[in-house]
Amino acid sequence: MSISRRTLLAAGAVAPLAAGLAPGRAAQSNAARFSLGFAPHEGSFASRGGLIEQIAFAADQGFTAWEDNEARARPVAQQAQMAKALSDRGMTMGVFVASMPKWAQSRPLLGANDDAEREAFLADIRSSVDVAKRLGAKCMTVVTGFRDPKVPLDVQTARVIDVMRRAGDIVAPHGLAMVMEPLNTRTDHPGVYMQSIAQGFAVARGANSPGVKVLADLYHEQIQSGNLIPVLDMCWSEIAYLQFGDNPGRDEPGTGEVNYANIVKWLRARRYTGVIGMEHGNSIDGRAGEDRLVAAYRAIDAQ
Ligand SMILES: O=C(O)C(=O)CO
């Protein structure tokens, strides 16, 4: 992997020579740090350069966390480079995806009669432990696959609970947790097994492992179920990670129907100190959209 001069500048390894920039200021920022752990991802600040430049820019804007769904597929050297960039800026690594469905094939079927897909899932989890350690991540996303129309749903649930418990036995001794992501079937992912935070809660309680928790992605939950604050309240003991995104459109807070200001107030009352993934796009392209993204998070952080 070649490392560009822009990357080195972003990492603060080369004194900035651009007119008007004082030497040594590249990795510094006057922006106040966000009080909650909002986590952008590669693409949030695409106009600023590649992965490492975007991390540096996010830090300069006051963001204290980062997430990267794609991290598992990145070369080891790039994973290490990203971890260093985050640690240099005092940022927390959020989730990466440990096991991703084959969307076009509607697989895996973790509740099906055949053991093979459960074993392949467990192999993904085993190999994700080293990735998590390299990145400094504490949580990894898992999507529990698709429903098998030939098997009663309750039987599938029992099998998903069993395989998640076995996966929990793999990650928990390392201080890691898998966070199962319920997804909506109405806009994005017809046929997925886990469709609500409440269903995730049931599987997590059944698995009864510190390594098996729920990722509450409020974009998906709003589409599928709504009633966001009462659901968070009921299921809070099993929720280990949050993601935001407005609906419709899956863009930054303020572009849709979700009252994120009130959700932030609720999280503050709960003294939530974890990461909140910004798993959405920008409603406007380019730098104007990036400015709007930062402003949207400043507005809800002020609650
Ligand atoms: O595919 C999606 O919509 C997800 O949120 C997966 O992380």
PDB file of C-alpha atoms in Angstrom, residues 108-115 117-119 121-122 125 142-148 151-169 178-182 191-196 199-209 211-214:
ATOM      1  CA  PRO A 108     -27.081 -17.325   5.395  1.00  0.00           C
ATOM      2  CA  LEU A 109     -30.076 -19.095   6.880  1.00  0.00           C
ATOM      3  CA  LEU A 110     -28.859 -19.462  10.468  1.00  0.00           C
ATOM      4  CA  GLY A 111     -32.094 -21.153  11.524  1.00  0.00           C
ATOM      5  CA  ALA A 112     -32.202 -23.720   8.703  1.00  0.00           C
ATOM      6  CA  ASN A 113     -31.887 -27.515   8.986  1.00  0.00           C
ATOM      7  CA  ASP A 114     -28.375 -27.582   7.530  1.00  0.00           C
ATOM      8  CA  ASP A 115     -25.492 -26.886   9.943  1.00  0.00           C
ATOM      9  CA  GLU A 117     -24.152 -21.999   7.311  1.00  0.00           C
ATOM     10  CA  ARG A 118     -23.975 -21.861  11.106  1.00  0.00           C
ATOM     11  CA  GLU A 119     -20.431 -23.285  10.963  1.00  0.00           C
ATOM     12  CA  PHE A 121     -20.823 -17.967  10.524  1.00  0.00           C
ATOM     13  CA  LEU A 122     -18.789 -19.222  13.498  1.00  0.00           C
ATOM     14  CA  ILE A 125     -16.542 -14.797  14.127  1.00  0.00           C
ATOM     15  CA  VAL A 142     -23.338  -9.263  12.954  1.00  0.00           C
ATOM     16  CA  VAL A 143     -26.379  -9.630  10.745  1.00  0.00           C
ATOM     17  CA  THR A 144     -28.201 -12.840  11.600  1.00  0.00           C
ATOM     18  CA  GLY A 145     -29.060 -13.677   8.011  1.00  0.00           C
ATOM     19  CA  PHE A 146     -32.385 -14.496   6.415  1.00  0.00           C
ATOM     20  CA  ARG A 147     -35.536 -16.398   7.354  1.00  0.00           C
ATOM     21  CA  ASP A 148     -36.071 -19.883   5.965  1.00  0.00           C
ATOM     22  CA  VAL A 151     -38.842 -23.881   8.967  1.00  0.00           C
ATOM     23  CA  PRO A 152     -41.198 -22.651  11.734  1.00  0.00           C
ATOM     24  CA  LEU A 153     -40.038 -19.264  12.998  1.00  0.00           C
ATOM     25  CA  ASP A 154     -39.803 -20.477  16.603  1.00  0.00           C
ATOM     26  CA  VAL A 155     -37.462 -23.286  15.588  1.00  0.00           C
ATOM     27  CA  GLN A 156     -35.314 -20.785  13.690  1.00  0.00           C
ATOM     28  CA  THR A 157     -35.232 -18.546  16.748  1.00  0.00           C
ATOM     29  CA  ALA A 158     -34.034 -21.408  18.966  1.00  0.00           C
ATOM     30  CA  ARG A 159     -31.267 -22.204  16.471  1.00  0.00           C
ATOM     31  CA  VAL A 160     -30.204 -18.557  16.135  1.00  0.00           C
ATOM     32  CA  ILE A 161     -30.040 -18.306  19.929  1.00  0.00           C
ATOM     33  CA  ASP A 162     -27.877 -21.445  20.081  1.00  0.00           C
ATOM     34  CA  VAL A 163     -25.453 -20.321  17.386  1.00  0.00           C
ATOM     35  CA  MET A 164     -25.198 -16.841  18.898  1.00  0.00           C
ATOM     36  CA  ARG A 165     -24.418 -18.374  22.310  1.00  0.00           C
ATOM     37  CA  ARG A 166     -21.619 -20.436  20.711  1.00  0.00           C
ATOM     38  CA  ALA A 167     -20.325 -17.298  18.984  1.00  0.00           C
ATOM     39  CA  GLY A 168     -20.518 -15.456  22.307  1.00  0.00           C
ATOM     40  CA  ASP A 169     -18.273 -18.128  23.822  1.00  0.00           C
ATOM     41  CA  MET A 178     -21.086  -9.032  18.835  1.00  0.00           C
ATOM     42  CA  VAL A 179     -23.917  -6.603  18.290  1.00  0.00           C
ATOM     43  CA  MET A 180     -26.758  -8.111  16.257  1.00  0.00           C
ATOM     44  CA  GLU A 181     -28.291  -5.591  13.895  1.00  0.00           C
ATOM     45  CA  PRO A 182     -32.058  -5.777  13.302  1.00  0.00           C
ATOM     46  CA  GLY A 191     -36.664 -11.466   4.198  1.00  0.00           C
ATOM     47  CA  VAL A 192     -34.059 -10.865   6.911  1.00  0.00           C
ATOM     48  CA  TYR A 193     -34.419 -12.905  10.080  1.00  0.00           C
ATOM     49  CA  MET A 194     -34.039 -10.154  12.707  1.00  0.00           C
ATOM     50  CA  GLN A 195     -36.473  -7.303  12.066  1.00  0.00           C
ATOM     51  CA  SER A 196     -36.770  -5.369  15.319  1.00  0.00           C
ATOM     52  CA  GLN A 199     -36.592  -9.503  18.515  1.00  0.00           C
ATOM     53  CA  GLY A 200     -32.893  -8.833  19.082  1.00  0.00           C
ATOM     54  CA  PHE A 201     -33.625  -8.455  22.789  1.00  0.00           C
ATOM     55  CA  ALA A 202     -35.295 -11.891  22.853  1.00  0.00           C
ATOM     56  CA  VAL A 203     -32.328 -13.550  21.109  1.00  0.00           C
ATOM     57  CA  ALA A 204     -29.804 -11.784  23.358  1.00  0.00           C
ATOM     58  CA  ARG A 205     -31.687 -12.799  26.525  1.00  0.00           C
ATOM     59  CA  GLY A 206     -31.854 -16.366  25.208  1.00  0.00           C
ATOM     60  CA  ALA A 207     -28.131 -16.479  24.390  1.00  0.00           C
ATOM     61  CA  ASN A 208     -27.416 -14.974  27.814  1.00  0.00           C
ATOM     62  CA  SER A 209     -23.815 -14.072  26.997  1.00  0.00           C
ATOM     63  CA  GLY A 211     -20.655 -11.399  23.971  1.00  0.00           C
ATOM     64  CA  VAL A 212     -24.158 -11.251  22.442  1.00  0.00           C
ATOM     65  CA  LYS A 213     -25.856  -7.848  22.419  1.00  0.00           C
ATOM     66  CA  VAL A 214     -28.055  -5.721  20.152  1.00  0.00           C
TER      67      VAL A 214
END
